[in-house]
């Protein structure tokens, strides 16, 4: 006998009884805190509009002012506009209801967006670094005053955008990515202002490409953790902050459980975590109360929102007993 209980923002409570694998499965699904689709749509729209207009102006001034630092920062901000667009699209897609083909919905699109954003920034950084090295070998004059004025505007644009995402950065990798990029951009723009002043007063032409390399370093440093986390989620790794050992220990400590196997924990999206596990309880009767309590505790203690537990009596060996470490 198998029993499934699923609850989320698309559905209310529903119960289904159907044939099972000689055990008792229980799914329990909740959303985690607030989500970008509902709370950050306006922030995405405003951020894209502000940064899009700024990129056009910055690229134009950088091109006509012959400033690689401005062009480098414009390239980075252009990447952020694309990143914000991808994150916004993923946030919208994650709201779509599951279908017969996509049974989890399109929640994982947020993982793909975060991974794409990190890769995009890495590519932009590589281009900036290459051009900066060429400029160091063959210095060219740049417009120091223009750099300062345009970058000063950028400080405000990026700071305002970052503040709009500040409240959600702890709960969603997409929102965190947006916040981190915007905040780092504000700091980078401040660096450009300082460089512009230095070039204006010292006429040291090498400062322009040098600061471009520093900008590239800031981007790489800020993007590395995002890339690593997004890649791990894309490969169905255990999400950061989830203690797999603690989960296994908790499940093994449930009444009557003598073994836990085939334990899998993965990110359904950048905000939701799923779990499946087999629990061996010899001679135990079906116990909906225990399963409901276990799934609730997994959510409270480990932020696992969709748990499916299969109960086995242990009379016959399970073919999946060695498929995952518990």
Tab-separated table of N, CA, C and O in Angstrom, residues 83-176:
chain	number	residue	atom	x	y	z
A	83	UNK	N	21.896	38.477	-17.170
A	83	UNK	CA	21.719	37.626	-15.990
A	83	UNK	C	20.395	37.910	-15.290
A	83	UNK	O	19.674	36.986	-14.894
A	84	UNK	N	20.087	39.190	-15.136
A	84	UNK	CA	18.816	39.563	-14.516
A	84	UNK	C	17.647	39.053	-15.357
A	84	UNK	O	16.640	38.578	-14.811
A	85	UNK	N	17.791	39.154	-16.687
A	85	UNK	CA	16.728	38.662	-17.559
A	85	UNK	C	16.529	37.161	-17.434
A	85	UNK	O	15.392	36.671	-17.345
A	86	UNK	N	17.634	36.419	-17.401
A	86	UNK	CA	17.543	34.970	-17.248
A	86	UNK	C	16.939	34.595	-15.895
A	86	UNK	O	16.106	33.687	-15.805
A	87	UNK	N	17.378	35.280	-14.846
A	87	UNK	CA	16.860	34.989	-13.509
A	87	UNK	C	15.367	35.295	-13.429
A	87	UNK	O	14.601	34.554	-12.800
A	88	UNK	N	14.959	36.393	-14.045
A	88	UNK	CA	13.541	36.767	-14.046
A	88	UNK	C	12.725	35.731	-14.816
A	88	UNK	O	11.648	35.313	-14.380
A	89	UNK	N	13.230	35.311	-15.979
A	89	UNK	CA	12.545	34.288	-16.772
A	89	UNK	C	12.420	32.988	-15.987
A	89	UNK	O	11.356	32.358	-15.954
A	90	UNK	N	13.508	32.592	-15.330
A	90	UNK	CA	13.476	31.361	-14.540
A	90	UNK	C	12.499	31.473	-13.380
A	90	UNK	O	11.803	30.517	-13.042
A	91	UNK	N	12.443	32.656	-12.753
A	91	UNK	CA	11.513	32.867	-11.654
A	91	UNK	C	10.068	32.709	-12.138
A	91	UNK	O	9.226	32.134	-11.447
A	92	UNK	N	9.799	33.208	-13.334
A	92	UNK	CA	8.456	33.073	-13.896
A	92	UNK	C	8.163	31.615	-14.255
A	92	UNK	O	7.075	31.093	-13.975
A	93	UNK	N	9.134	30.945	-14.884
A	93	UNK	CA	8.936	29.551	-15.273
A	93	UNK	C	8.699	28.657	-14.057
A	93	UNK	O	7.930	27.695	-14.126
A	94	UNK	N	9.350	28.996	-12.944
A	94	UNK	CA	9.216	28.160	-11.750
A	94	UNK	C	7.814	28.219	-11.156
A	94	UNK	O	7.444	27.375	-10.340
A	95	UNK	N	7.014	29.198	-11.565
A	95	UNK	CA	5.636	29.315	-11.064
A	95	UNK	C	4.666	28.431	-11.836
A	95	UNK	O	3.544	28.205	-11.398
A	96	UNK	N	5.092	27.948	-13.021
A	96	UNK	CA	4.186	27.149	-13.836
A	96	UNK	C	3.873	25.815	-13.158
A	96	UNK	O	4.729	25.200	-12.529
A	97	UNK	N	2.644	25.387	-13.301
A	97	UNK	CA	2.201	24.144	-12.658
A	97	UNK	C	2.852	22.932	-13.316
A	97	UNK	O	3.185	22.962	-14.508
A	98	UNK	N	3.066	21.863	-12.557
A	98	UNK	CA	3.602	20.631	-13.141
A	98	UNK	C	2.686	20.098	-14.235
A	98	UNK	O	1.473	20.346	-14.240
A	99	UNK	N	3.273	19.356	-15.178
A	99	UNK	CA	2.502	18.752	-16.258
A	99	UNK	C	2.823	17.263	-16.302
A	99	UNK	O	3.663	16.764	-15.561
A	100	UNK	N	2.152	16.543	-17.202
A	100	UNK	CA	2.413	15.108	-17.310
A	100	UNK	C	3.821	14.839	-17.811
A	100	UNK	O	4.386	13.780	-17.540
A	101	UNK	N	4.432	15.815	-18.525
A	101	UNK	CA	5.787	15.642	-19.034
A	101	UNK	C	6.821	16.173	-18.047
A	101	UNK	O	7.857	15.555	-17.822
A	102	UNK	N	6.539	17.334	-17.463
A	102	UNK	CA	7.443	17.933	-16.475
A	102	UNK	C	6.755	17.843	-15.113
A	102	UNK	O	6.074	18.775	-14.673
A	103	UNK	N	6.929	16.693	-14.464
A	103	UNK	CA	6.163	16.399	-13.253
A	103	UNK	C	6.569	17.253	-12.060
A	103	UNK	O	5.823	17.336	-11.084
A	104	UNK	N	7.753	17.860	-12.099
A	104	UNK	CA	8.162	18.803	-11.064
A	104	UNK	C	7.914	20.241	-11.514
A	104	UNK	O	8.357	21.187	-10.860
A	105	UNK	N	7.228	20.423	-12.646
A	105	UNK	CA	7.127	21.750	-13.208
A	105	UNK	C	8.463	22.135	-13.824
A	105	UNK	O	9.251	21.279	-14.213
A	106	UNK	N	8.715	23.439	-13.915
A	106	UNK	CA	9.976	23.929	-14.472
A	106	UNK	C	10.816	24.617	-13.404
A	106	UNK	O	11.531	25.570	-13.669
A	107	UNK	N	10.727	24.104	-12.178
A	107	UNK	CA	11.455	24.704	-11.059
A	107	UNK	C	12.959	24.757	-11.304
A	107	UNK	O	13.639	25.703	-10.942
A	108	UNK	N	13.495	23.702	-11.918
A	108	UNK	CA	14.947	23.618	-12.077
A	108	UNK	C	15.490	24.624	-13.088
A	108	UNK	O	16.707	24.746	-13.235
A	109	UNK	N	14.615	25.347	-13.777
A	109	UNK	CA	15.090	26.388	-14.692
A	109	UNK	C	15.884	27.449	-13.940
A	109	UNK	O	16.786	28.078	-14.496
A	110	UNK	N	15.580	27.637	-12.661
A	110	UNK	CA	16.331	28.606	-11.862
A	110	UNK	C	17.775	28.155	-11.672
A	110	UNK	O	18.691	28.979	-11.604
A	111	UNK	N	17.997	26.836	-11.600
A	111	UNK	CA	19.352	26.302	-11.494
A	111	UNK	C	20.109	26.539	-12.797
A	111	UNK	O	21.270	26.964	-12.794
A	112	UNK	N	19.445	26.276	-13.919
A	112	UNK	CA	20.072	26.491	-15.222
A	112	UNK	C	20.402	27.965	-15.433
A	112	UNK	O	21.447	28.304	-16.001
A	113	UNK	N	19.517	28.855	-14.975
A	113	UNK	CA	19.763	30.292	-15.113
A	113	UNK	C	20.980	30.713	-14.302
A	113	UNK	O	21.832	31.472	-14.781
A	114	UNK	N	21.070	30.219	-13.072
A	114	UNK	CA	22.204	30.572	-12.224
A	114	UNK	C	23.510	30.062	-12.827
A	114	UNK	O	24.532	30.762	-12.822
A	115	UNK	N	23.490	28.843	-13.367
A	115	UNK	CA	24.689	28.269	-13.990
A	115	UNK	C	25.069	29.055	-15.246
A	115	UNK	O	26.245	29.371	-15.460
A	116	UNK	N	24.082	29.400	-16.056
A	116	UNK	CA	24.343	30.175	-17.276
A	116	UNK	C	24.931	31.539	-16.939
A	116	UNK	O	25.856	32.020	-17.610
A	117	UNK	N	24.407	32.167	-15.902
A	117	UNK	CA	24.897	33.484	-15.501
A	117	UNK	C	26.359	33.424	-15.080
A	117	UNK	O	27.164	34.294	-15.432
A	118	UNK	N	26.705	32.413	-14.323
A	118	UNK	CA	28.089	32.285	-13.855
A	118	UNK	C	29.040	32.055	-15.029
A	118	UNK	O	30.128	32.631	-15.088
A	119	UNK	N	28.618	31.199	-15.971
A	119	UNK	CA	29.462	30.931	-17.144
A	119	UNK	C	29.598	32.185	-18.000
A	119	UNK	O	30.689	32.504	-18.495
A	120	UNK	N	28.500	32.921	-18.166
A	120	UNK	CA	28.532	34.156	-18.959
A	120	UNK	C	29.523	35.156	-18.372
A	120	UNK	O	30.322	35.769	-19.088
A	121	UNK	N	29.490	35.316	-17.065
A	121	UNK	CA	30.410	36.247	-16.413
A	121	UNK	C	31.865	35.805	-16.579
A	121	UNK	O	32.764	36.630	-16.755
A	122	UNK	N	32.096	34.501	-16.536
A	122	UNK	CA	33.452	33.991	-16.716
A	122	UNK	C	33.968	34.318	-18.123
A	122	UNK	O	35.130	34.709	-18.301
A	123	UNK	N	33.112	34.166	-19.124
A	123	UNK	CA	33.497	34.477	-20.500
A	123	UNK	C	33.784	35.965	-20.672
A	123	UNK	O	34.767	36.358	-21.313
A	124	UNK	N	32.914	36.806	-20.094
A	124	UNK	CA	33.126	38.256	-20.177
A	124	UNK	C	34.444	38.633	-19.522
A	124	UNK	O	35.224	39.449	-20.041
A	125	UNK	N	34.723	38.022	-18.382
A	125	UNK	CA	35.953	38.319	-17.664
A	125	UNK	C	37.185	37.937	-18.475
A	125	UNK	O	38.187	38.664	-18.499
A	126	UNK	N	37.119	36.796	-19.168
A	126	UNK	CA	38.237	36.377	-19.996
A	126	UNK	C	38.536	37.371	-21.105
A	126	UNK	O	39.701	37.703	-21.367
A	127	UNK	N	37.489	37.894	-21.727
A	127	UNK	CA	37.675	38.891	-22.770
A	127	UNK	C	38.280	40.177	-22.245
A	127	UNK	O	39.162	40.786	-22.868
A	128	UNK	N	37.806	40.611	-21.078
A	128	UNK	CA	38.331	41.822	-20.448
A	128	UNK	C	39.818	41.657	-20.132
A	128	UNK	O	40.646	42.540	-20.407
A	129	UNK	N	40.176	40.524	-19.551
A	129	UNK	CA	41.564	40.282	-19.154
A	129	UNK	C	42.488	40.265	-20.373
A	129	UNK	O	43.595	40.829	-20.337
A	130	UNK	N	42.039	39.636	-21.457
A	130	UNK	CA	42.858	39.569	-22.661
A	130	UNK	C	43.126	40.963	-23.221
A	130	UNK	O	44.254	41.301	-23.569
A	131	UNK	N	42.084	41.766	-23.318
A	131	UNK	CA	42.248	43.118	-23.852
A	131	UNK	C	43.110	43.975	-22.926
A	131	UNK	O	43.911	44.802	-23.386
A	132	UNK	N	42.974	43.758	-21.635
A	132	UNK	CA	43.773	44.526	-20.672
A	132	UNK	C	45.260	44.207	-20.825
A	132	UNK	O	46.111	45.102	-20.737
A	133	UNK	N	45.586	42.947	-21.029
A	133	UNK	CA	46.985	42.563	-21.220
A	133	UNK	C	47.552	43.234	-22.468
A	133	UNK	O	48.689	43.736	-22.466
A	134	UNK	N	46.768	43.262	-23.536
A	134	UNK	CA	47.212	43.925	-24.761
A	134	UNK	C	47.439	45.419	-24.527
A	134	UNK	O	48.403	46.000	-25.039
A	135	UNK	N	46.555	46.049	-23.743
A	135	UNK	CA	46.705	47.475	-23.458
A	135	UNK	C	47.922	47.751	-22.571
A	135	UNK	O	48.539	48.812	-22.661
A	136	UNK	N	48.238	46.812	-21.678
A	136	UNK	CA	49.433	46.981	-20.847
A	136	UNK	C	50.689	46.952	-21.715
A	136	UNK	O	51.666	47.663	-21.461
A	137	UNK	N	50.668	46.136	-22.744
A	137	UNK	CA	51.811	46.036	-23.647
A	137	UNK	C	51.894	47.251	-24.565
A	137	UNK	O	52.978	47.683	-24.935
A	138	UNK	N	50.717	47.812	-24.907
A	138	UNK	CA	50.676	48.977	-25.797
A	138	UNK	C	49.707	50.006	-25.219
A	138	UNK	O	48.550	50.091	-25.652
A	139	UNK	N	50.141	50.790	-24.220
A	139	UNK	CA	49.264	51.760	-23.551
A	139	UNK	C	48.694	52.782	-24.533
A	139	UNK	O	49.349	53.200	-25.485
A	140	UNK	N	47.425	53.158	-24.253
A	140	UNK	CA	46.767	54.180	-25.049
A	140	UNK	C	46.124	55.201	-24.115
A	140	UNK	O	45.739	54.872	-22.994
A	141	UNK	N	45.972	56.424	-24.587
A	141	UNK	CA	45.377	57.476	-23.765
A	141	UNK	C	43.899	57.205	-23.536
A	141	UNK	O	43.215	56.625	-24.374
A	142	UNK	N	43.392	57.604	-22.384
A	142	UNK	CA	41.975	57.448	-22.070
A	142	UNK	C	41.469	58.722	-21.412
A	142	UNK	O	42.240	59.525	-20.904
A	143	UNK	N	40.159	58.886	-21.421
A	143	UNK	CA	39.554	60.115	-20.903
A	143	UNK	C	39.263	59.968	-19.417
A	143	UNK	O	38.270	59.362	-19.015
A	144	UNK	N	40.135	60.501	-18.567
A	144	UNK	CA	39.985	60.343	-17.127
A	144	UNK	C	38.726	60.966	-16.564
A	144	UNK	O	38.027	60.355	-15.766
A	145	UNK	N	38.404	62.201	-16.981
A	145	UNK	CA	37.214	62.879	-16.452
A	145	UNK	C	35.956	62.137	-16.861
A	145	UNK	O	35.029	61.945	-16.063
A	146	UNK	N	35.893	61.695	-18.107
A	146	UNK	CA	34.734	60.933	-18.586
A	146	UNK	C	34.551	59.657	-17.777
A	146	UNK	O	33.429	59.292	-17.402
A	147	UNK	N	35.671	58.981	-17.490
A	147	UNK	CA	35.607	57.765	-16.679
A	147	UNK	C	34.966	58.051	-15.330
A	147	UNK	O	34.085	57.327	-14.877
A	148	UNK	N	35.389	59.113	-14.701
A	148	UNK	CA	34.897	59.432	-13.360
A	148	UNK	C	33.398	59.734	-13.363
A	148	UNK	O	32.654	59.242	-12.516
A	149	UNK	N	32.955	60.539	-14.317
A	149	UNK	CA	31.547	60.951	-14.352
A	149	UNK	C	30.624	59.761	-14.633
A	149	UNK	O	29.635	59.541	-13.920
A	150	UNK	N	30.951	58.982	-15.680
A	150	UNK	CA	30.102	57.857	-16.050
A	150	UNK	C	30.093	56.786	-14.956
A	150	UNK	O	29.041	56.236	-14.608
A	151	UNK	N	31.264	56.489	-14.413
A	151	UNK	CA	31.334	55.464	-13.363
A	151	UNK	C	30.635	55.922	-12.089
A	151	UNK	O	30.061	55.112	-11.364
A	152	UNK	N	30.663	57.232	-11.809
A	152	UNK	CA	29.976	57.748	-10.629
A	152	UNK	C	28.472	57.493	-10.730
A	152	UNK	O	27.815	57.144	-9.739
A	153	UNK	N	27.924	57.665	-11.942
A	153	UNK	CA	26.512	57.338	-12.158
A	153	UNK	C	26.279	55.845	-11.899
A	153	UNK	O	25.274	55.443	-11.310
A	154	UNK	N	27.254	55.036	-12.328
A	154	UNK	CA	27.138	53.597	-12.149
A	154	UNK	C	27.086	53.170	-10.693
A	154	UNK	O	26.426	52.184	-10.348
A	155	UNK	N	27.776	53.901	-9.843
A	155	UNK	CA	27.728	53.577	-8.407
A	155	UNK	C	26.289	53.622	-7.913
A	155	UNK	O	25.803	52.713	-7.239
A	156	UNK	N	25.575	54.704	-8.284
A	156	UNK	CA	24.192	54.849	-7.846
A	156	UNK	C	23.277	53.801	-8.458
A	156	UNK	O	22.454	53.192	-7.755
A	157	UNK	N	23.418	53.566	-9.770
A	157	UNK	CA	22.562	52.603	-10.459
A	157	UNK	C	22.715	51.206	-9.858
A	157	UNK	O	21.721	50.523	-9.543
A	158	UNK	N	23.949	50.775	-9.678
A	158	UNK	CA	24.187	49.426	-9.154
A	158	UNK	C	23.811	49.297	-7.687
A	158	UNK	O	23.301	48.259	-7.262
A	159	UNK	N	24.061	50.341	-6.907
A	159	UNK	CA	23.712	50.289	-5.485
A	159	UNK	C	22.196	50.202	-5.302
A	159	UNK	O	21.696	49.422	-4.479
A	160	UNK	N	21.450	50.995	-6.070
A	160	UNK	CA	19.985	50.967	-5.982
A	160	UNK	C	19.458	49.587	-6.360
A	160	UNK	O	18.587	49.018	-5.684
A	161	UNK	N	19.998	49.035	-7.450
A	161	UNK	CA	19.554	47.707	-7.890
A	161	UNK	C	19.885	46.645	-6.849
A	161	UNK	O	19.065	45.768	-6.547
A	162	UNK	N	21.071	46.712	-6.276
A	162	UNK	CA	21.475	45.722	-5.270
A	162	UNK	C	20.555	45.753	-4.064
A	162	UNK	O	20.158	44.709	-3.535
A	163	UNK	N	20.187	46.945	-3.619
A	163	UNK	CA	19.330	47.078	-2.440
A	163	UNK	C	17.969	46.422	-2.658
A	163	UNK	O	17.362	45.920	-1.714
A	164	UNK	N	17.489	46.417	-3.901
A	164	UNK	CA	16.183	45.824	-4.181
A	164	UNK	C	16.196	44.305	-4.015
A	164	UNK	O	15.160	43.682	-3.811
A	165	UNK	N	17.387	43.705	-4.108
A	165	UNK	CA	17.498	42.249	-3.975
A	165	UNK	C	18.070	41.820	-2.622
A	165	UNK	O	18.180	40.625	-2.356
A	166	UNK	N	18.402	42.781	-1.771
A	166	UNK	CA	19.106	42.464	-0.521
A	166	UNK	C	18.319	41.522	0.377
A	166	UNK	O	18.875	40.606	0.986
A	167	UNK	N	17.010	41.717	0.456
A	167	UNK	CA	16.215	40.949	1.425
A	167	UNK	C	16.080	39.472	1.057
A	167	UNK	O	15.819	38.638	1.931
A	168	UNK	N	16.249	39.126	-0.220
A	168	UNK	CA	16.039	37.738	-0.622
A	168	UNK	C	17.292	36.953	-0.910
A	168	UNK	O	17.215	35.798	-1.323
A	169	UNK	N	18.456	37.540	-0.648
A	169	UNK	CA	19.696	36.877	-1.072
A	169	UNK	C	20.012	35.624	-0.268
A	169	UNK	O	20.764	34.768	-0.726
A	170	UNK	N	19.441	35.475	0.922
A	170	UNK	CA	19.756	34.308	1.745
A	170	UNK	C	18.954	33.070	1.338
A	170	UNK	O	19.332	31.953	1.672
A	171	UNK	N	17.847	33.246	0.620
A	171	UNK	CA	16.938	32.134	0.347
A	171	UNK	C	16.935	31.647	-1.091
A	171	UNK	O	16.363	30.603	-1.379
A	172	UNK	N	17.532	32.382	-2.018
A	172	UNK	CA	17.438	32.024	-3.425
A	172	UNK	C	18.750	32.348	-4.126
A	172	UNK	O	19.214	33.487	-4.080
A	173	UNK	N	19.336	31.352	-4.779
A	173	UNK	CA	20.608	31.540	-5.476
A	173	UNK	C	20.481	32.577	-6.584
A	173	UNK	O	21.407	33.347	-6.842
A	174	UNK	N	19.325	32.610	-7.256
A	174	UNK	CA	19.117	33.605	-8.305
A	174	UNK	C	19.151	35.017	-7.748
A	174	UNK	O	19.805	35.913	-8.283
A	175	UNK	N	18.421	35.239	-6.669
A	175	UNK	CA	18.373	36.565	-6.059
A	175	UNK	C	19.738	36.920	-5.480
A	175	UNK	O	20.202	38.061	-5.588
A	176	UNK	N	20.389	35.938	-4.879
A	176	UNK	CA	21.728	36.175	-4.347
A	176	UNK	C	22.694	36.566	-5.462
A	176	UNK	O	23.545	37.448	-5.300
